[in-house]
XYZ file of C-alpha atoms in Angstrom:
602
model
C 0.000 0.000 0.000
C 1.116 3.383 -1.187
C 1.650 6.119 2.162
C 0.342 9.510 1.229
C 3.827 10.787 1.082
C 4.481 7.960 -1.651
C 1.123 9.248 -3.511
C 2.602 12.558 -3.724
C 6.152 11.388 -4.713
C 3.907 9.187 -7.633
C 2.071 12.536 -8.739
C 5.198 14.730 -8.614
C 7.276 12.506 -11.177
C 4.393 11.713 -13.247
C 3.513 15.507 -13.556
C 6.752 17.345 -13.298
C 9.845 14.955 -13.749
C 11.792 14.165 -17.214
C 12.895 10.977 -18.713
C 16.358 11.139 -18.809
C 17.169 8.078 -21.369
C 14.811 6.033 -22.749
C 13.780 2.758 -21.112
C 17.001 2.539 -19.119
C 15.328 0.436 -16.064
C 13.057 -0.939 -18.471
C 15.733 -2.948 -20.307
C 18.032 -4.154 -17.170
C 18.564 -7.672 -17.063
C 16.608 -9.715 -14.361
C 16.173 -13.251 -13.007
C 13.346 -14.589 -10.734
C 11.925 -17.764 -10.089
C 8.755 -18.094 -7.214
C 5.683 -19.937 -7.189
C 2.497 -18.527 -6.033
C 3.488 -15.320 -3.897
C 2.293 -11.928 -3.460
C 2.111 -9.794 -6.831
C 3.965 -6.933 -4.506
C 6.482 -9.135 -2.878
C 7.759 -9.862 -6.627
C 7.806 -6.569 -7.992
C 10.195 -5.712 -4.810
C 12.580 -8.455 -5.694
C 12.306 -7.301 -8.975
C 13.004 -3.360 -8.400
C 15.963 -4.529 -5.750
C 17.826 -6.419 -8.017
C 17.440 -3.734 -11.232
C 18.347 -0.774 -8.315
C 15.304 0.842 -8.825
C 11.771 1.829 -7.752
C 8.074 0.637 -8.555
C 5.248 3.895 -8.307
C 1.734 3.004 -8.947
C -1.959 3.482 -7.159
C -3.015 0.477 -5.114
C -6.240 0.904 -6.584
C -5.149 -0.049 -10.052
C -3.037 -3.346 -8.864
C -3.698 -6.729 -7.172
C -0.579 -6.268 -4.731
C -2.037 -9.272 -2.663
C -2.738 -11.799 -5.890
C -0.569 -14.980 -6.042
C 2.021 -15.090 -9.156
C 3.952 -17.301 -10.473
C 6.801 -16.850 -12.367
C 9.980 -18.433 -13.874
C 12.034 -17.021 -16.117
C 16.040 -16.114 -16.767
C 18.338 -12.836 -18.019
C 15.391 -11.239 -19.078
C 14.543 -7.563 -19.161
C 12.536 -6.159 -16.846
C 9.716 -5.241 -19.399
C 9.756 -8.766 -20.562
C 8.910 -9.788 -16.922
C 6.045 -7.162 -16.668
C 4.559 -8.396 -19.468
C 4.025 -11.707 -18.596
C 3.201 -10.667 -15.113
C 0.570 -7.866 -16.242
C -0.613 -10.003 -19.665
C -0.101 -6.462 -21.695
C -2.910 -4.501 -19.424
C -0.496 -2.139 -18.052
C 1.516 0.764 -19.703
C 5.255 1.272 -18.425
C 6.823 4.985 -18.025
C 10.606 5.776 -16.459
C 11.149 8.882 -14.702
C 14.334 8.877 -13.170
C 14.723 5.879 -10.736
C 11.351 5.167 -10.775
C 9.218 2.549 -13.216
C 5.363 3.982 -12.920
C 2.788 1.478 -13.407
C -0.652 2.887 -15.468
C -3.416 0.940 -16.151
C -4.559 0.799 -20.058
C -7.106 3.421 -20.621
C -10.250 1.938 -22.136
C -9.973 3.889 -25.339
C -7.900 2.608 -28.497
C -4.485 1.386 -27.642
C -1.323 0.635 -29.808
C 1.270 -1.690 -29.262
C 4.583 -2.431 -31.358
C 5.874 -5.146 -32.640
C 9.492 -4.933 -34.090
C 12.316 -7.452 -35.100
C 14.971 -8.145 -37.814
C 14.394 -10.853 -40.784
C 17.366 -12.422 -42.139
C 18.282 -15.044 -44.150
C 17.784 -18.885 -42.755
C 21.006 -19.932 -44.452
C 23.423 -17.434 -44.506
C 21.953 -15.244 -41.321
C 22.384 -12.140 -43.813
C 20.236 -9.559 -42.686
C 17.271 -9.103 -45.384
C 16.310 -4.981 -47.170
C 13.327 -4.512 -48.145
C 11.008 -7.855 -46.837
C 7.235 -7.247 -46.277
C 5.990 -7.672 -42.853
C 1.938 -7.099 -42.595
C -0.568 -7.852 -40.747
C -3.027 -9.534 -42.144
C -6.583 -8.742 -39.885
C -5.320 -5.085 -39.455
C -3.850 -4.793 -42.889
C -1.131 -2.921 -41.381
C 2.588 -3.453 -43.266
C 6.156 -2.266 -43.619
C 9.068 -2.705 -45.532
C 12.194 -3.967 -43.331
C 15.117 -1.541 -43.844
C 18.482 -1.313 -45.111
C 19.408 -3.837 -41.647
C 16.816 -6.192 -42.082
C 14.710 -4.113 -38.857
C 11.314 -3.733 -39.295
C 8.447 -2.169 -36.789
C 4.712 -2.727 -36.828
C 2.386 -0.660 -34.374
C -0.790 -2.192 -34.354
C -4.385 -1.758 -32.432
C -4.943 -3.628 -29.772
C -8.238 -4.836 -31.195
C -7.792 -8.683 -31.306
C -6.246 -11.145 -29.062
C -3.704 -12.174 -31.688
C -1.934 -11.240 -34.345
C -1.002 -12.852 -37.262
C 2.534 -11.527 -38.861
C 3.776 -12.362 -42.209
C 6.908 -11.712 -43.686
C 6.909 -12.192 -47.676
C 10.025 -11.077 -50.010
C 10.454 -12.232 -53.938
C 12.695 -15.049 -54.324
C 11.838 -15.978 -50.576
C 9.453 -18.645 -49.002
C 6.529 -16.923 -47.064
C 6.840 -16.993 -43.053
C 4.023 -16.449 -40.910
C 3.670 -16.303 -37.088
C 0.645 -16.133 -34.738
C 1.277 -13.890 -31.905
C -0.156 -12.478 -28.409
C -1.466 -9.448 -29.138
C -1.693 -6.355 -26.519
C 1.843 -5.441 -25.605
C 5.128 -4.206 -27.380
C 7.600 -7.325 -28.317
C 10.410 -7.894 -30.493
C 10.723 -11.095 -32.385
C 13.622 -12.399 -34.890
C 12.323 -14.045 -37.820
C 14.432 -16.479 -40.410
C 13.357 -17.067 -44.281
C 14.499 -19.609 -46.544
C 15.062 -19.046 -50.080
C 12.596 -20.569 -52.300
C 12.877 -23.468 -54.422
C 10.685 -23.341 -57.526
C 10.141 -25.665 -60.137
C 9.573 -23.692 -62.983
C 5.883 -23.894 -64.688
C 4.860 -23.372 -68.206
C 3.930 -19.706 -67.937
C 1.848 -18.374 -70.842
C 3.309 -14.738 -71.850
C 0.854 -12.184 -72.870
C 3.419 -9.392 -72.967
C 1.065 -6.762 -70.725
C 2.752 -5.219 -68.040
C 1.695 -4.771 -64.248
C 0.140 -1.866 -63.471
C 2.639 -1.032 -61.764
C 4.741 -0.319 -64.757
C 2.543 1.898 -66.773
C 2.847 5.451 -66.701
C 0.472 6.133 -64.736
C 1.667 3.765 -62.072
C 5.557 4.958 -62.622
C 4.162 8.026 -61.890
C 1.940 8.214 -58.810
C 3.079 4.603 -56.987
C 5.731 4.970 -54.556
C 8.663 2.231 -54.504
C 7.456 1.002 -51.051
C 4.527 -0.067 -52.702
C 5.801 -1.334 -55.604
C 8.082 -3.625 -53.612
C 5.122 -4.550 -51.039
C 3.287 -5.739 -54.150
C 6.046 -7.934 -55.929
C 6.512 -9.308 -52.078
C 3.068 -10.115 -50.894
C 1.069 -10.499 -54.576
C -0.166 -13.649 -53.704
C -1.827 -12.033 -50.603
C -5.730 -10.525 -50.845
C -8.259 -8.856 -48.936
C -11.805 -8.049 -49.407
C -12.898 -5.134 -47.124
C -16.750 -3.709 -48.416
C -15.290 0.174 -48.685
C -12.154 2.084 -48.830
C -11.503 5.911 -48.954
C -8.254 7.294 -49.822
C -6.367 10.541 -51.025
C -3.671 9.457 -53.028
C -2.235 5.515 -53.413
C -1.035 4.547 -50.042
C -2.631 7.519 -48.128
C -5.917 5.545 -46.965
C -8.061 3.405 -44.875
C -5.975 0.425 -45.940
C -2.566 2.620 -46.252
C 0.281 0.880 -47.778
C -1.530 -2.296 -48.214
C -4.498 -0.804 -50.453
C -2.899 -2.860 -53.620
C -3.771 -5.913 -52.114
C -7.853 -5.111 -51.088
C -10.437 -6.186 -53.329
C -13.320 -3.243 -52.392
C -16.516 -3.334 -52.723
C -17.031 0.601 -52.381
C -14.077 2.835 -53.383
C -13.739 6.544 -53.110
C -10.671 8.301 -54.088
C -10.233 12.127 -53.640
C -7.037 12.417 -56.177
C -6.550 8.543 -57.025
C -6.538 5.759 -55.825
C -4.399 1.743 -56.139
C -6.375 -1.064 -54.957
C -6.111 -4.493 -56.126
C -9.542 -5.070 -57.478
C -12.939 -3.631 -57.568
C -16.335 -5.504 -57.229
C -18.795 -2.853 -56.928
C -18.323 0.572 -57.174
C -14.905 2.979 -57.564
C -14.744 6.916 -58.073
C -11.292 8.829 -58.986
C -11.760 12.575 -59.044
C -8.243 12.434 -61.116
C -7.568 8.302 -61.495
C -7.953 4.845 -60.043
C -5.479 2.076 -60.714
C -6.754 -1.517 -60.349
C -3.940 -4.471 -60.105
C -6.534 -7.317 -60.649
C -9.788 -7.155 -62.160
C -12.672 -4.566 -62.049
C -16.460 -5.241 -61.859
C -19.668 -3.110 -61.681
C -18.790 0.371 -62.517
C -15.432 2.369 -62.457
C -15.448 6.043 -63.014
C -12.453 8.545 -62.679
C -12.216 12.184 -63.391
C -8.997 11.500 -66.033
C -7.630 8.059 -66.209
C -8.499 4.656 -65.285
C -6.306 1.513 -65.612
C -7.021 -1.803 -64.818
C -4.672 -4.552 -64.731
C -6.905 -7.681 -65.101
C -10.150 -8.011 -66.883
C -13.125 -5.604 -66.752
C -16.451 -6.049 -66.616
C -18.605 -3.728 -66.397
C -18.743 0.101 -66.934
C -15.371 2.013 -67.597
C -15.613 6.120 -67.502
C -12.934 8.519 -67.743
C -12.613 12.482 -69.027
C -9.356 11.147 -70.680
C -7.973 8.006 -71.310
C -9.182 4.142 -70.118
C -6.623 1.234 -70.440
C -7.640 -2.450 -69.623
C -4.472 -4.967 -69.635
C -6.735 -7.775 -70.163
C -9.963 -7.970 -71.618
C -12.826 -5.828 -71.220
C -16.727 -6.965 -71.357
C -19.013 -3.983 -71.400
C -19.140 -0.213 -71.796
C -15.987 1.413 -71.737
C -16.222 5.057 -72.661
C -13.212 8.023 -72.878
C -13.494 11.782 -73.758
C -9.650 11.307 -75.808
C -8.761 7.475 -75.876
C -9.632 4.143 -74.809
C -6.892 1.075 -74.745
C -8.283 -2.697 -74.231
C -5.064 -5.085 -74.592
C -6.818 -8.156 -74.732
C -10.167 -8.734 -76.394
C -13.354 -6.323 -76.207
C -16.947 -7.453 -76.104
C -19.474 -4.689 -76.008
C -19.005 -0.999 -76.316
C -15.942 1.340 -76.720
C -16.490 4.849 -77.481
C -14.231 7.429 -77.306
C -13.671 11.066 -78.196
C -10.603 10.217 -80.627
C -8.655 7.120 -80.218
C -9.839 3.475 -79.323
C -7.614 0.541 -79.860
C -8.075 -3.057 -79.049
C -4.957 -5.193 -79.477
C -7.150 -8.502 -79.130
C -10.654 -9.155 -80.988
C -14.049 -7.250 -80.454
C -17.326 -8.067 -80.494
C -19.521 -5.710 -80.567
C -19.176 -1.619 -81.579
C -16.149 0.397 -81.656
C -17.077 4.059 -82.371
C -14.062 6.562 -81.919
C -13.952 10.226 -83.199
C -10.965 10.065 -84.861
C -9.241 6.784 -85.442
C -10.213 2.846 -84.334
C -7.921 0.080 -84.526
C -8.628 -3.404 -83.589
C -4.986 -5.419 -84.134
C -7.148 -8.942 -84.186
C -10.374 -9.732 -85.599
C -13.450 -7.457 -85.361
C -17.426 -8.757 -85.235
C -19.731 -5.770 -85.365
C -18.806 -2.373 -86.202
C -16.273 -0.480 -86.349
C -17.368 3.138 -86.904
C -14.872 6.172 -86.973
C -14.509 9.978 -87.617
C -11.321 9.267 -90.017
C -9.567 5.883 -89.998
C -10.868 2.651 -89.014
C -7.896 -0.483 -88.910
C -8.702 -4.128 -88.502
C -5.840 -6.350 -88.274
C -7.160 -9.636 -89.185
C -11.275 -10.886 -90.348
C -13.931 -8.450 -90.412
C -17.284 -10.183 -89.894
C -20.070 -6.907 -90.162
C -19.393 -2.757 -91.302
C -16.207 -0.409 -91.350
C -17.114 2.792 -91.476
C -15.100 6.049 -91.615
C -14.850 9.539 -93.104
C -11.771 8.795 -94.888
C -10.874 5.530 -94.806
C -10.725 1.483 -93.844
C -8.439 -1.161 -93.734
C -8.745 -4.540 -92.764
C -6.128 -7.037 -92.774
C -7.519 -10.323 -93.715
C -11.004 -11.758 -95.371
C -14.417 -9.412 -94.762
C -17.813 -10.490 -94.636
C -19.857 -7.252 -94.882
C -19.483 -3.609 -95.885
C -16.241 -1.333 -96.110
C -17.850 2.454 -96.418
C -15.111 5.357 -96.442
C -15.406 8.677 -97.453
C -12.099 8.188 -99.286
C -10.765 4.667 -99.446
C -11.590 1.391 -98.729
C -8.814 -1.568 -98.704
C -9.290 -5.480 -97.762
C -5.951 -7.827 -98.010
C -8.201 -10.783 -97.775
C -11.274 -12.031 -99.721
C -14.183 -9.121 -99.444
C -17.416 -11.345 -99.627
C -20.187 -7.563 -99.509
C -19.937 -4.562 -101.001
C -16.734 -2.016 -101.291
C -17.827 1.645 -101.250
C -15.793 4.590 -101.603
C -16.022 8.259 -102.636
C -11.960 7.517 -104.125
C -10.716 4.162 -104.154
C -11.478 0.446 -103.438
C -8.682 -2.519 -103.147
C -9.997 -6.332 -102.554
C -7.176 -9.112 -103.038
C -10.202 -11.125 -103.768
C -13.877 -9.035 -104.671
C -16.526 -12.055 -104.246
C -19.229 -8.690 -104.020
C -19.376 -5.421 -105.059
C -16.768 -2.419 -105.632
C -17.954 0.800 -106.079
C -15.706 3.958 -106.451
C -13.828 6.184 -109.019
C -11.328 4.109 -108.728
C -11.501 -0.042 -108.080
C -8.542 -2.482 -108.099
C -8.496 -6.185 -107.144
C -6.427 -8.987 -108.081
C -9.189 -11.105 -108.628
C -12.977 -10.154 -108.325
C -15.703 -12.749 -109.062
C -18.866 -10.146 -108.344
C -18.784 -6.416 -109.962
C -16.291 -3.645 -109.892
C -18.190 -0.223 -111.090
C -16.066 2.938 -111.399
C -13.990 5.170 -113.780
C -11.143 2.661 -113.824
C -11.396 -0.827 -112.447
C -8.240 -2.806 -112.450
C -8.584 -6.367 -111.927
C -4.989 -7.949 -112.039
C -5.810 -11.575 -112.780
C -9.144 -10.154 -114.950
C -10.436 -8.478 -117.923
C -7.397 -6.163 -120.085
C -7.725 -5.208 -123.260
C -6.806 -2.312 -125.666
C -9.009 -1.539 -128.338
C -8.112 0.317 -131.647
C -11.082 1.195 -133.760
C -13.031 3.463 -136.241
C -16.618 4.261 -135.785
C -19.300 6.475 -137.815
C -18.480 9.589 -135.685
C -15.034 9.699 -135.481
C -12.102 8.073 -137.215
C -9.792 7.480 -134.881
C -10.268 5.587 -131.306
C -8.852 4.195 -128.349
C -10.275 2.397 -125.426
C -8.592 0.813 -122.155
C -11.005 -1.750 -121.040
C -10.295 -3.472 -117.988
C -12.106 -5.894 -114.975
C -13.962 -8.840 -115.787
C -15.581 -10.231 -118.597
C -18.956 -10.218 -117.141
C -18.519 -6.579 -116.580
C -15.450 -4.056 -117.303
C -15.387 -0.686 -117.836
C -14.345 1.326 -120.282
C -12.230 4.626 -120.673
C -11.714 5.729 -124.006
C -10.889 9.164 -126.493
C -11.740 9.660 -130.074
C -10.374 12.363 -132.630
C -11.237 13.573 -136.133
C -8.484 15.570 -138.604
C -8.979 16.759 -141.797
C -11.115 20.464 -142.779
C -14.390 21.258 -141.383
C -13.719 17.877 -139.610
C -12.021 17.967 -136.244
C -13.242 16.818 -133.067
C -12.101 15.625 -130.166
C -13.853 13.531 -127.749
C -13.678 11.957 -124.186
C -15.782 8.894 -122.624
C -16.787 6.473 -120.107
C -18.603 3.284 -120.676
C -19.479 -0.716 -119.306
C -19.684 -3.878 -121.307
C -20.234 -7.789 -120.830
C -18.206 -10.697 -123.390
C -20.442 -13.286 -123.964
C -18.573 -16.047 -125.122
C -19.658 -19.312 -127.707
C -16.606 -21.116 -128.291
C -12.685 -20.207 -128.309
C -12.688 -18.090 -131.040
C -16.010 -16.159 -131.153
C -17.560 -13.999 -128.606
C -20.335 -11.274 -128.450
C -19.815 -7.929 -126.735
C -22.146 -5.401 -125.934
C -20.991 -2.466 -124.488
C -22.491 1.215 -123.536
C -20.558 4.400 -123.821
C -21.308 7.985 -122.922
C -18.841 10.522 -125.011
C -18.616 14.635 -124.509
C -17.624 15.965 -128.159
C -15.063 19.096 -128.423
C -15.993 21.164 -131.198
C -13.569 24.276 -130.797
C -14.671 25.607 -127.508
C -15.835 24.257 -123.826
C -18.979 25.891 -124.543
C -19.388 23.990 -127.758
C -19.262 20.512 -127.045
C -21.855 17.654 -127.059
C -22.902 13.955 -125.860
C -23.572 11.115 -127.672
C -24.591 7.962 -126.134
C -23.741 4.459 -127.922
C -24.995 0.828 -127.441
C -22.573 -1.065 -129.580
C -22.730 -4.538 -129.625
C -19.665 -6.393 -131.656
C -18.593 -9.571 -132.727
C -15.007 -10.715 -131.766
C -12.873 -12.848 -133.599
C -10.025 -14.147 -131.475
C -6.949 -14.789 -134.099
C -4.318 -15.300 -131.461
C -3.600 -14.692 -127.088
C -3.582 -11.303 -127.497
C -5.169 -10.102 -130.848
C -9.064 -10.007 -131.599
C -10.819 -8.057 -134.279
C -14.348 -6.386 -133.632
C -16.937 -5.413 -135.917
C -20.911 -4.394 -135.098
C -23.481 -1.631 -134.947
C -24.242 1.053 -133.191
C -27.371 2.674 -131.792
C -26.639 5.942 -131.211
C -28.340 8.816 -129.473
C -27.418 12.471 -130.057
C -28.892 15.439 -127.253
C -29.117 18.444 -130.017
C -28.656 21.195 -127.657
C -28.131 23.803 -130.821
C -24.753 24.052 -130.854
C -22.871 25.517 -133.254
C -19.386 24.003 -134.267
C -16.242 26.991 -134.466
C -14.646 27.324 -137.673
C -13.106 23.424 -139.240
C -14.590 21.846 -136.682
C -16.897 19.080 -137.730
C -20.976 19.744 -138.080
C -22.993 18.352 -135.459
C -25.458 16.228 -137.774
C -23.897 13.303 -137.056
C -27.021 11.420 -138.475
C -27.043 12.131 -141.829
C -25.266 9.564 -143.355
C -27.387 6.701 -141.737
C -30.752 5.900 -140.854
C -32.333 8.076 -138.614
C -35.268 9.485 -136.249
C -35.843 11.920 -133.954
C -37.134 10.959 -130.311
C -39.157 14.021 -129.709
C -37.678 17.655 -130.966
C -33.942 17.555 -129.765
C -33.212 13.884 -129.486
C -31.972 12.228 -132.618
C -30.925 8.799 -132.836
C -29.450 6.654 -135.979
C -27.847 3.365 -136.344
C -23.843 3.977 -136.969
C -21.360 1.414 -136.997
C -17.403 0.302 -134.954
C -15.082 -1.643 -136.327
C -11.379 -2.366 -134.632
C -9.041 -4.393 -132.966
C -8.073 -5.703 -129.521
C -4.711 -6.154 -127.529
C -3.184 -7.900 -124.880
């Protein structure tokens, strides 16, 4: 029992005195062994053989319980420990160790060490030690030391200590008062597995995670990957300033709010980024973020962000992005974005980007874009673009562009374009001023259609309006167009002329064929003003007298639009009829039945 004059010596140091050094008494060596005496007849023969004194209220402690106690060389705090169970705090103030009773409010206690190496007994840098109900960890430092302060919530605690290239340790401990521990890893002995390489990197080695994760937390991560939580909410600043602090990367929340941005290690609900959220795992539900979002697993779900989405894996759902969207694995649903979407695997579904899509693997659905549209490999449904499409292997639908279209594959569906078409195979329809394929087996229609393995032919002939012509005629026999220019010489008989026309070969034997072709011509007759049209439906006869010579002879039904012009000086008189039988289809339409006569090359 404490005197008065004790009480006041206990209130005086606890109010007024200094420390002088820290945990002096507290760590001198003692050794005691009784068996059930008084609680205060053992702290005396502790206090006499450290050379010091014991202040506390009487109130507070069971001076007249029995004790037992054994133990050897051990420091006096170790010995109040296991006497007290961790329900006492310990404070020196000069040669006095004051006794306080735990307040009921939330107390910490520590629990510190060094990790080294089983076999060599090298301490270990840089080792994770968490704990796993608290999510509480730390990195050991440059000695291998390592401190954890923890609540005293639970009456253990379960410490882990995790490092790359290291087995995994784990210890269950009493929880409720400081203690140090030493803790020995082995090295770990894999046998290598067949590891599939997709080439993504961790999160952790984007940009975006270069940028705003710290090393600590990279490190925690390659130690203690293996290791997940699942808490049902999480706030948090910035990554690693949070409920679940340096351990965030490995908690799986449910509800996730992050002022700047976030790094958790998956989402399965709900996660808002005023500026970004970074996911190591997968993503479910809904994920929205002022500027960026990456994910380092699949996503599924709905992906928003003012700037730029990226998915390592796949992505199944909306994903939406004011500038661009990124989905390294395959896409099935929605990407739309305010410029740039790419998808390095397939997609199924749409892909509608303001200025440029590209999917690097095969594409089902639509791919619709501002500009440019890119499909690495089949195309099963529409590309469509303000300037132009390209897809890399066989389509099955519709290629629409403002300027160009092109398919390396086989195009089975129509080709459209305001410029140019390309099919290394056209099983449909190309339609554009200008249409090339190396082989088409449905219809190219344009100015010039170029069909490499098709239709080729240069024709040299004569007809009833002009003497001299020349035709390219090119695509395929069922249908090829025609470009072709005509001139006239001689006085009060020049004219030049310019045309466009179709025709069809249809063949009887080796050696004879029918043609019938139809051919719209402008006529220069000394001035732009002063020019005309004629329109021709010629069919010919073809005699084939070698590979790559054919003569051509046959009618002509001609129709003349008499629009009154009058021919400048030598220039040849616009009564084309009157040579050859003739009629008038109302009062400025003549027609008459002329004649063509020539020969083909190549």
């Amino acid at each position: 029992m404490l005197l008065p004059k004790q009480l006041l010596t206990l209130i005086f140091v606890c109010c007024f005195s200094l420390p002088l050094a820290a945990q002096q008494l507290l760590n001198k060596t003692v050794s005691i062994d009784v068996k059930q005496r008084p609680l205060s007849e053992v702290l005396t023969t502790i206090s006499k053989q450290g050379d010091f004194y014991f202040s506390y209220l009487s109130t507070i402690l069971p001076q007249d319980s029995l004790v037992s106690i054994s133990v050897k060389n051990k420091s006096v705090k170790q010995v109040l420990d296991i006497l007290f169970n961790g329900d006492f705090l310990y404070k020196e103030s000069g040669n006095y160790i004051i006794l306080l009773k735990k307040s009921s409010g939330q107390v910490y206690y520590l629990i510190s060490g060094v990790v080294t190496d089983r076999k060599t007994g090298q301490r270990l840098p840089n080792a994770s030690v968490y704990e796993r109900q608290q999510l509480i960890s730390t990195l050991t430092n440059n000695d291998g030391y390592f401190r954890l302060r923890l609540k005293d919530k639970y009456p253990t605690a379960a410490i882990s200590v995790n490092k790359d290239l290291y087995a995994d340790t784990s210890l269950l401990l009493t929880a409720g008062y400081d203690q140090e521990i030493a803790v020995s890893i082995a090295p770990a002995t894999y046998q290598l597995k067949v590891v599939d390489i997709t080439g993504h990197p961790h999160v952790e080695k984007t940009w975006l995670g270069s940028m705003f994760l710290s090393s600590r937390q990279k490190l925690t991560s390659l130690n203690i990957g293996a290791f997940l939580a699942d808490k049902p909410y999480q706030v948090s600043l910035t990554p690693g300033l949070g409920t679940h602090g340096r351990m965030s990367g490995q908690v799986v929340n449910k509800f996730s709010v992050n002022m700047l941005g976030g790094y958790a290690a998956g989402v399965d609900g709900l996660e808002i980024g005023t500026v970004f959220n970074i996911v190591k795992n997968d993503m479910q539900h809904v994920q929205i973020a002022g500027m960026v979002n990456i994910v380092g697993g699949k996503t599924k779900g709905v992906q928003l962000a003012g700037f730029h989405n990226n998915v390592l894996d796949s992505m199944k759902g909306v994903q939406v992005a004011g500038i661009s969207n990124i989905t390294e694995g395959n896409m099935e649903g929605v990407q739309l974005t305010g410029a740039i979407g790419q998808v390095y695997g397939n997609i199924k579904g749409v892909s509608i980007q303001g200025i440029a899509g590209v999917t690097r693997g095969n594409t089902q659905g639509w791919q619709v874009a501002g500009a440019l549209n890119y499909n690495g490999k089949n195309l099963d449904g529409l590309q469509l673009s303000g300037i132009a499409n390209y897809n890399g292997k066989d389509a099955q639908g519709m290629q629409l562009a403002g300027g160009g279209n092109i398919n390396r594959g086989v195009m089975k569906g129509l080709q459209l374009a305001a410029i140019f078409n390309y099919a290394r195979q056209m099983d449909g329809v190309q339609i554009g001023l200008v249409n090339i394929a190396d082989t088409v087996n449905g219809y190219s229609i344009g100015i010039i259609n170029i069909v490499r393995r098709g239709y080729k032919k240069v024709a040299i002939f004569s007809t009833d309006v002009l003497p001299f012509n020349i035709a390219w005629k090119a695509g395929r026999s069922e249908l090829y167009s025609i470009l072709l220019g005509g001139a006239g010489f001689g006085e009060n008989n020049k004219a030049w002329s310019l045309g466009y026309g179709v025709g069809k070969i249809i063949p009887f034997n080796k050696t004879l064929s029918l043609s019938t072709e139809i051919t719209a011509q402008n006529i220069f007759l000394g001035s732009w003003e002063r020019n005309t049209q004629i329109f021709r439906l010629q069919p010919s006869l073809n005699v084939k007298l070698s590979k790559r010579i054919t003569l051509f002879a046959g009618p002509a039904m001609a129709i003349y639009i008499d629009d009154k012009i009058v021919p400048m000086p030598g220039y040849k008189s616009v009564d084309f009829s009157r040579h050859y039988p003739s009629f008038n289809i109302g009062n400025s339409v003549t027609s008459w039945l002329g004649w063509q006569a020539g020969i083909s090359l190549f």
